């Protein structure tokens, strides 16, 4: 099993810096954090199953906990997961809650135990599948809970997510507006689609539906997280569609290598191929203006989930489904963190 010391050695930082990148307890530069996340992803490092963050509890105060279930499954991009964990823990801290992190992929056994024994005041569940086995557990044992994601049958559950279907449609519409008729799509690893992960399925479905409306030809391929697969995916798409003039990438870990492969083939961006990347808003800032971006508002999603679940702690609340709409492509959103004087943008209802 890979240790935190091996990650630190690979990233060229101290073990404490790796710990801060994981927990968010201290601020580190974006460059260092991205280097640590890349080492974690490359080495396959998984944080400890249970991580506690929050403010100390004073005399006479009862500790308040949010259990966050973020399973580290095959194909999961740890850098993106860690971004959500960091934002959720920060928003929870701003409301006086500790965060208990569970990373086991155990079909909901740990969630069932936490709910049955009331080991936390509230529960947030990530990486939601269409037929997610954790959804019935939460329905049968009422507990303050929010899913970041939308299962096929949300029923009486509280859910919040980014509107990935609309994001895919926006990408197709943008490329159609540029006159790009032949569009490639490089997506998440195959295992993500095979287990029915909703965000990946929804974005692809939204792209394909809008492409049909705009009479675009689409060829798509999943892409693994290893170093060679992005190059192979670009090659495969060009073999299937030599006239490809638009490309949508929904795989942050592969994006840089995809761009390098296009350049290696003398395909100029955006003159020869217009590229749209769907990625977290903080990562979008690190790429140049040659590519368009659909930005996933990680901080807004996290804040909405924390506020929705803590509101339930005070008493029963009517089930709510909240999807945050993507901003127009190219529009930059600056999201302040917890404690900022100005309120962050309200999520769409």
Tab-separated table of C-alpha atoms in Angstrom:
chain	number	residue	atom	x	y	z
A	1	UNK	CA	0.000	0.000	0.000
A	2	UNK	CA	1.317	3.448	-0.971
A	3	UNK	CA	2.125	5.691	2.017
A	4	UNK	CA	1.943	9.432	2.472
A	5	UNK	CA	5.750	9.492	2.638
A	6	UNK	CA	5.988	7.969	-0.844
A	7	UNK	CA	3.588	10.597	-2.182
A	8	UNK	CA	5.655	13.337	-0.548
A	9	UNK	CA	8.862	11.959	-2.066
A	10	UNK	CA	7.293	11.731	-5.532
A	11	UNK	CA	5.895	15.283	-5.330
A	12	UNK	CA	9.092	16.718	-3.849
A	13	UNK	CA	7.361	18.056	-0.720
A	14	UNK	CA	7.192	17.157	2.953
A	15	UNK	CA	4.634	14.646	4.331
A	16	UNK	CA	2.988	17.490	6.248
A	17	UNK	CA	2.408	19.351	2.966
A	18	UNK	CA	0.681	16.270	1.543
A	19	UNK	CA	-1.448	16.147	4.686
A	20	UNK	CA	-2.409	19.821	4.278
A	21	UNK	CA	-3.299	19.236	0.617
A	22	UNK	CA	-5.652	16.448	1.701
A	23	UNK	CA	-7.232	18.072	4.742
A	24	UNK	CA	-7.194	21.757	3.776
A	25	UNK	CA	-6.124	22.645	7.323
A	26	UNK	CA	-3.494	25.033	5.976
A	27	UNK	CA	-3.380	26.951	2.740
A	28	UNK	CA	-0.813	25.838	0.175
A	29	UNK	CA	-0.201	27.172	-3.330
A	30	UNK	CA	-2.310	25.846	-6.208
A	31	UNK	CA	0.872	24.703	-7.963
A	32	UNK	CA	1.955	22.607	-4.981
A	33	UNK	CA	-1.543	21.211	-4.431
A	34	UNK	CA	-1.828	20.151	-8.083
A	35	UNK	CA	1.608	18.496	-7.890
A	36	UNK	CA	0.572	16.557	-4.786
A	37	UNK	CA	-2.737	15.531	-6.367
A	38	UNK	CA	-0.955	14.344	-9.512
A	39	UNK	CA	1.416	12.213	-7.404
A	40	UNK	CA	-1.532	10.761	-5.463
A	41	UNK	CA	-3.293	9.885	-8.692
A	42	UNK	CA	-0.206	8.409	-10.347
A	43	UNK	CA	0.795	6.310	-7.334
A	44	UNK	CA	-2.776	5.292	-6.464
A	45	UNK	CA	-2.593	6.737	-2.961
A	46	UNK	CA	-5.850	6.552	-0.997
A	47	UNK	CA	-6.273	8.721	2.129
A	48	UNK	CA	-7.130	7.017	5.395
A	49	UNK	CA	-10.716	5.782	5.483
A	50	UNK	CA	-11.698	8.166	8.239
A	51	UNK	CA	-10.603	11.781	8.409
A	52	UNK	CA	-11.855	14.233	11.004
A	53	UNK	CA	-11.700	17.991	10.463
A	54	UNK	CA	-13.364	20.789	12.358
A	55	UNK	CA	-13.206	23.197	15.240
A	56	UNK	CA	-12.478	22.088	18.805
A	57	UNK	CA	-15.557	21.609	20.966
A	58	UNK	CA	-15.681	23.938	23.949
A	59	UNK	CA	-16.872	23.103	27.465
A	60	UNK	CA	-20.565	22.253	27.554
A	61	UNK	CA	-20.815	22.077	23.756
A	62	UNK	CA	-21.923	18.982	21.870
A	63	UNK	CA	-19.812	18.066	18.899
A	64	UNK	CA	-21.634	18.196	15.539
A	65	UNK	CA	-20.561	15.873	12.737
A	66	UNK	CA	-21.250	15.435	9.027
A	67	UNK	CA	-20.357	12.023	7.626
A	68	UNK	CA	-19.085	12.416	4.053
A	69	UNK	CA	-19.103	9.277	1.894
A	70	UNK	CA	-16.695	9.725	-1.030
A	71	UNK	CA	-15.719	6.209	-2.197
A	72	UNK	CA	-12.385	5.907	-4.012
A	73	UNK	CA	-13.515	3.531	-6.735
A	74	UNK	CA	-11.716	2.438	-9.925
A	75	UNK	CA	-11.627	5.289	-12.428
A	76	UNK	CA	-12.250	7.984	-9.815
A	77	UNK	CA	-10.083	11.078	-10.270
A	78	UNK	CA	-8.713	11.650	-6.764
A	79	UNK	CA	-7.818	15.269	-7.519
A	80	UNK	CA	-11.461	16.115	-8.192
A	81	UNK	CA	-12.674	14.137	-5.182
A	82	UNK	CA	-10.167	15.939	-2.968
A	83	UNK	CA	-11.409	19.279	-4.293
A	84	UNK	CA	-14.933	18.429	-3.156
A	85	UNK	CA	-13.722	17.104	0.198
A	86	UNK	CA	-11.789	20.308	0.817
A	87	UNK	CA	-14.743	22.570	-0.053
A	88	UNK	CA	-17.288	20.513	1.885
A	89	UNK	CA	-15.107	20.440	5.000
A	90	UNK	CA	-14.541	24.209	4.771
A	91	UNK	CA	-18.247	24.997	4.411
A	92	UNK	CA	-19.051	22.557	7.220
A	93	UNK	CA	-16.465	24.224	9.488
A	94	UNK	CA	-18.013	27.608	8.775
A	95	UNK	CA	-21.256	26.256	10.286
A	96	UNK	CA	-19.533	24.612	13.266
A	97	UNK	CA	-19.530	21.024	11.976
A	98	UNK	CA	-16.749	18.442	11.895
A	99	UNK	CA	-16.391	16.283	8.778
A	100	UNK	CA	-15.972	12.525	9.004
A	101	UNK	CA	-14.681	11.136	5.710
A	102	UNK	CA	-15.409	7.571	4.569
A	103	UNK	CA	-13.696	6.354	1.390
A	104	UNK	CA	-14.647	2.650	1.442
A	105	UNK	CA	-16.442	1.204	-1.569
A	106	UNK	CA	-18.601	-1.217	0.439
A	107	UNK	CA	-22.080	-0.951	-1.173
A	108	UNK	CA	-23.310	1.173	1.711
A	109	UNK	CA	-22.410	-0.960	4.728
A	110	UNK	CA	-20.555	1.879	6.456
A	111	UNK	CA	-23.373	4.292	5.606
A	112	UNK	CA	-25.911	1.885	7.080
A	113	UNK	CA	-23.906	1.670	10.300
A	114	UNK	CA	-23.526	5.436	10.599
A	115	UNK	CA	-27.240	5.951	10.000
A	116	UNK	CA	-28.436	3.113	12.237
A	117	UNK	CA	-26.242	4.123	15.179
A	118	UNK	CA	-26.597	7.871	14.635
A	119	UNK	CA	-22.817	8.260	14.565
A	120	UNK	CA	-23.162	11.606	12.781
A	121	UNK	CA	-25.747	14.381	12.746
A	122	UNK	CA	-25.975	14.392	8.962
A	123	UNK	CA	-24.763	12.487	5.893
A	124	UNK	CA	-23.496	13.631	2.482
A	125	UNK	CA	-23.089	10.973	-0.232
A	126	UNK	CA	-20.943	11.424	-3.361
A	127	UNK	CA	-20.295	9.513	-6.609
A	128	UNK	CA	-23.948	8.624	-7.086
A	129	UNK	CA	-24.977	5.888	-9.522
A	130	UNK	CA	-28.272	5.536	-11.358
A	131	UNK	CA	-29.265	2.468	-9.321
A	132	UNK	CA	-27.212	3.439	-6.296
A	133	UNK	CA	-27.539	0.810	-3.512
A	134	UNK	CA	-27.122	3.551	-0.897
A	135	UNK	CA	-30.320	5.346	-1.920
A	136	UNK	CA	-32.741	2.692	-0.517
A	137	UNK	CA	-30.771	2.608	2.742
A	138	UNK	CA	-31.388	6.315	3.256
A	139	UNK	CA	-35.068	5.994	2.316
A	140	UNK	CA	-35.698	3.153	4.771
A	141	UNK	CA	-33.901	4.809	7.668
A	142	UNK	CA	-34.720	8.538	7.687
A	143	UNK	CA	-31.671	10.597	8.590
A	144	UNK	CA	-30.561	14.118	7.588
A	145	UNK	CA	-28.860	13.327	4.277
A	146	UNK	CA	-28.017	14.807	0.880
A	147	UNK	CA	-26.793	13.095	-2.270
A	148	UNK	CA	-24.367	14.994	-4.502
A	149	UNK	CA	-25.776	13.440	-7.635
A	150	UNK	CA	-29.168	12.369	-8.892
A	151	UNK	CA	-30.115	8.653	-8.894
A	152	UNK	CA	-32.668	7.330	-11.373
A	153	UNK	CA	-35.333	7.262	-8.644
A	154	UNK	CA	-34.603	10.022	-6.100
A	155	UNK	CA	-37.976	9.498	-4.415
A	156	UNK	CA	-38.012	11.317	-1.074
A	157	UNK	CA	-34.272	12.017	-1.062
A	158	UNK	CA	-32.562	15.411	-1.016
A	159	UNK	CA	-30.186	15.812	-3.963
A	160	UNK	CA	-27.909	18.536	-5.286
A	161	UNK	CA	-25.726	18.410	-8.373
A	162	UNK	CA	-24.391	20.248	-11.383
A	163	UNK	CA	-26.666	20.003	-14.423
A	164	UNK	CA	-24.316	17.782	-16.419
A	165	UNK	CA	-26.918	17.092	-19.091
A	166	UNK	CA	-27.236	20.822	-19.792
A	167	UNK	CA	-23.440	21.153	-19.672
A	168	UNK	CA	-23.104	18.555	-22.430
A	169	UNK	CA	-25.771	20.330	-24.463
A	170	UNK	CA	-24.004	23.683	-24.018
A	171	UNK	CA	-20.760	22.173	-25.321
A	172	UNK	CA	-22.492	20.825	-28.433
A	173	UNK	CA	-24.313	24.113	-29.044
A	174	UNK	CA	-21.072	26.058	-28.695
A	175	UNK	CA	-19.280	23.914	-31.264
A	176	UNK	CA	-22.275	24.025	-33.611
A	177	UNK	CA	-22.188	27.822	-33.383
A	178	UNK	CA	-18.573	27.728	-34.563
A	179	UNK	CA	-19.548	25.619	-37.554
A	180	UNK	CA	-17.882	22.464	-36.237
A	181	UNK	CA	-19.904	19.588	-37.671
A	182	UNK	CA	-17.757	16.593	-36.657
A	183	UNK	CA	-17.210	16.381	-32.908
A	184	UNK	CA	-15.181	13.966	-30.805
A	185	UNK	CA	-15.760	13.317	-27.124
A	186	UNK	CA	-13.154	11.994	-24.679
A	187	UNK	CA	-14.796	10.998	-21.427
A	188	UNK	CA	-14.176	9.398	-18.062
A	189	UNK	CA	-12.603	5.933	-17.621
A	190	UNK	CA	-14.698	3.009	-18.887
A	191	UNK	CA	-15.413	1.734	-15.360
A	192	UNK	CA	-17.198	4.990	-14.532
A	193	UNK	CA	-19.745	4.394	-17.311
A	194	UNK	CA	-19.984	0.666	-16.633
A	195	UNK	CA	-21.170	1.157	-13.067
A	196	UNK	CA	-23.729	3.754	-14.141
A	197	UNK	CA	-22.229	6.870	-12.575
A	198	UNK	CA	-24.804	9.567	-13.214
A	199	UNK	CA	-22.642	12.641	-13.840
A	200	UNK	CA	-20.718	10.915	-16.649
A	201	UNK	CA	-23.804	9.381	-18.227
A	202	UNK	CA	-25.785	12.631	-18.036
A	203	UNK	CA	-23.114	14.758	-19.691
A	204	UNK	CA	-22.670	12.315	-22.571
A	205	UNK	CA	-26.445	12.008	-23.044
A	206	UNK	CA	-26.873	15.799	-23.047
A	207	UNK	CA	-24.096	16.191	-25.618
A	208	UNK	CA	-25.502	13.500	-27.902
A	209	UNK	CA	-29.059	14.863	-27.702
A	210	UNK	CA	-27.988	18.416	-28.561
A	211	UNK	CA	-25.693	17.124	-31.304
A	212	UNK	CA	-28.694	15.422	-32.890
A	213	UNK	CA	-30.689	18.653	-32.794
A	214	UNK	CA	-27.835	20.560	-34.446
A	215	UNK	CA	-27.055	17.773	-36.937
A	216	UNK	CA	-23.558	17.165	-35.595
A	217	UNK	CA	-21.737	13.867	-36.040
A	218	UNK	CA	-20.316	12.623	-32.732
A	219	UNK	CA	-17.740	9.919	-32.007
A	220	UNK	CA	-16.862	9.251	-28.394
A	221	UNK	CA	-14.496	7.200	-26.315
A	222	UNK	CA	-13.856	6.652	-22.602
A	223	UNK	CA	-10.318	7.421	-21.472
A	224	UNK	CA	-8.308	5.823	-18.683
A	225	UNK	CA	-6.183	7.751	-16.183
A	226	UNK	CA	-2.842	6.285	-17.246
A	227	UNK	CA	-0.330	8.391	-19.178
A	228	UNK	CA	-0.614	6.676	-22.583
A	229	UNK	CA	-4.368	6.356	-23.025
A	230	UNK	CA	-5.136	10.017	-23.934
A	231	UNK	CA	-2.793	9.742	-26.928
A	232	UNK	CA	-4.440	6.484	-27.986
A	233	UNK	CA	-7.933	7.952	-27.601
A	234	UNK	CA	-7.087	10.913	-29.861
A	235	UNK	CA	-5.645	8.538	-32.448
A	236	UNK	CA	-8.723	6.302	-32.311
A	237	UNK	CA	-11.118	9.223	-32.726
A	238	UNK	CA	-9.198	10.590	-35.716
A	239	UNK	CA	-9.230	7.165	-37.346
A	240	UNK	CA	-13.005	6.974	-36.935
A	241	UNK	CA	-13.535	10.639	-37.834
A	242	UNK	CA	-10.616	12.096	-39.876
A	243	UNK	CA	-12.549	15.342	-40.365
A	244	UNK	CA	-12.921	15.950	-36.597
A	245	UNK	CA	-12.944	19.712	-36.029
A	246	UNK	CA	-14.426	19.872	-32.517
A	247	UNK	CA	-13.498	18.004	-29.358
A	248	UNK	CA	-15.135	17.842	-25.928
A	249	UNK	CA	-13.000	16.523	-23.059
A	250	UNK	CA	-14.637	15.440	-19.802
A	251	UNK	CA	-11.543	14.075	-18.111
A	252	UNK	CA	-9.334	16.573	-16.270
A	253	UNK	CA	-6.481	14.095	-15.787
A	254	UNK	CA	-6.267	13.462	-19.544
A	255	UNK	CA	-6.740	17.013	-20.806
A	256	UNK	CA	-3.121	18.182	-20.921
A	257	UNK	CA	-2.001	15.034	-22.750
A	258	UNK	CA	-4.901	15.328	-25.202
A	259	UNK	CA	-3.829	18.876	-26.072
A	260	UNK	CA	-0.205	17.788	-26.493
A	261	UNK	CA	-1.257	14.983	-28.829
A	262	UNK	CA	-3.286	17.362	-30.992
A	263	UNK	CA	-0.266	19.655	-31.247
A	264	UNK	CA	2.007	16.715	-32.065
A	265	UNK	CA	-0.269	15.960	-34.991
A	266	UNK	CA	-0.028	19.612	-36.140
A	267	UNK	CA	-3.697	20.220	-35.338
A	268	UNK	CA	-3.804	23.838	-34.220
A	269	UNK	CA	-6.144	24.869	-31.404
A	270	UNK	CA	-8.626	26.438	-32.039
A	271	UNK	CA	-7.994	26.987	-35.760
A	272	UNK	CA	-8.102	23.326	-36.781
A	273	UNK	CA	-9.850	21.839	-33.750
A	274	UNK	CA	-12.003	23.738	-31.248
A	275	UNK	CA	-11.689	22.171	-27.796
A	276	UNK	CA	-14.245	22.396	-24.979
A	277	UNK	CA	-13.147	21.065	-21.578
A	278	UNK	CA	-15.575	20.217	-18.786
A	279	UNK	CA	-13.677	20.520	-15.521
A	280	UNK	CA	-13.784	22.048	-12.020
A	281	UNK	CA	-13.679	25.832	-11.972
A	282	UNK	CA	-10.352	26.060	-10.126
A	283	UNK	CA	-8.664	23.744	-12.663
A	284	UNK	CA	-10.115	25.739	-15.573
A	285	UNK	CA	-8.055	28.757	-14.535
A	286	UNK	CA	-4.804	26.898	-15.218
A	287	UNK	CA	-5.476	26.385	-18.944
A	288	UNK	CA	-4.859	28.993	-21.616
A	289	UNK	CA	-7.490	30.790	-23.662
A	290	UNK	CA	-7.152	28.490	-26.652
A	291	UNK	CA	-9.709	26.130	-25.134
A	292	UNK	CA	-13.265	26.859	-24.054
A	293	UNK	CA	-14.442	25.578	-20.699
A	294	UNK	CA	-17.627	24.417	-19.051
A	295	UNK	CA	-16.820	25.012	-15.404
A	296	UNK	CA	-18.116	22.759	-12.650
A	297	UNK	CA	-18.787	25.012	-9.615
A	298	UNK	CA	-17.321	22.747	-6.930
A	299	UNK	CA	-17.578	25.343	-4.165
A	300	UNK	CA	-21.217	26.168	-4.973
A	301	UNK	CA	-22.202	22.488	-5.091
A	302	UNK	CA	-20.415	21.823	-1.807
A	303	UNK	CA	-21.981	24.812	-0.095
A	304	UNK	CA	-25.460	23.868	-1.306
A	305	UNK	CA	-25.031	20.299	-0.039
A	306	UNK	CA	-23.807	21.437	3.404
A	307	UNK	CA	-26.567	24.002	3.812
A	308	UNK	CA	-29.248	21.590	2.638
A	309	UNK	CA	-28.168	18.812	4.998
A	310	UNK	CA	-27.613	21.025	8.054
A	311	UNK	CA	-31.062	22.553	7.544
A	312	UNK	CA	-32.500	19.067	8.017
A	313	UNK	CA	-30.730	18.691	11.370
A	314	UNK	CA	-33.053	21.325	12.772
A	315	UNK	CA	-36.139	19.332	11.756
A	316	UNK	CA	-37.778	17.513	8.821
A	317	UNK	CA	-37.673	19.297	5.469
A	318	UNK	CA	-39.531	18.655	2.233
A	319	UNK	CA	-37.423	16.667	-0.266
A	320	UNK	CA	-35.559	18.932	-2.643
A	321	UNK	CA	-33.679	18.397	-5.888
A	322	UNK	CA	-31.362	21.248	-6.826
A	323	UNK	CA	-29.415	21.320	-10.098
A	324	UNK	CA	-26.890	24.109	-10.628
A	325	UNK	CA	-26.854	25.375	-14.191
A	326	UNK	CA	-23.601	25.827	-16.124
A	327	UNK	CA	-22.549	29.356	-16.880
A	328	UNK	CA	-22.224	30.400	-20.515
A	329	UNK	CA	-19.041	28.984	-21.998
A	330	UNK	CA	-16.154	31.364	-21.450
A	331	UNK	CA	-17.747	33.246	-18.555
A	332	UNK	CA	-15.535	33.223	-15.467
A	333	UNK	CA	-17.085	32.686	-12.024
A	334	UNK	CA	-15.107	33.799	-8.990
A	335	UNK	CA	-16.460	31.928	-5.961
A	336	UNK	CA	-15.395	33.284	-2.561
A	337	UNK	CA	-14.678	30.810	0.189
A	338	UNK	CA	-16.304	30.524	3.629
A	339	UNK	CA	-15.891	33.641	5.717
A	340	UNK	CA	-15.637	35.975	2.709
A	341	UNK	CA	-17.466	39.252	3.254
A	342	UNK	CA	-19.451	39.014	0.029
A	343	UNK	CA	-21.887	36.120	-0.368
A	344	UNK	CA	-21.155	33.566	-3.064
A	345	UNK	CA	-23.493	33.233	-6.035
A	346	UNK	CA	-26.744	31.512	-5.094
A	347	UNK	CA	-27.146	28.051	-6.644
A	348	UNK	CA	-30.002	27.706	-9.121
A	349	UNK	CA	-33.107	26.087	-7.730
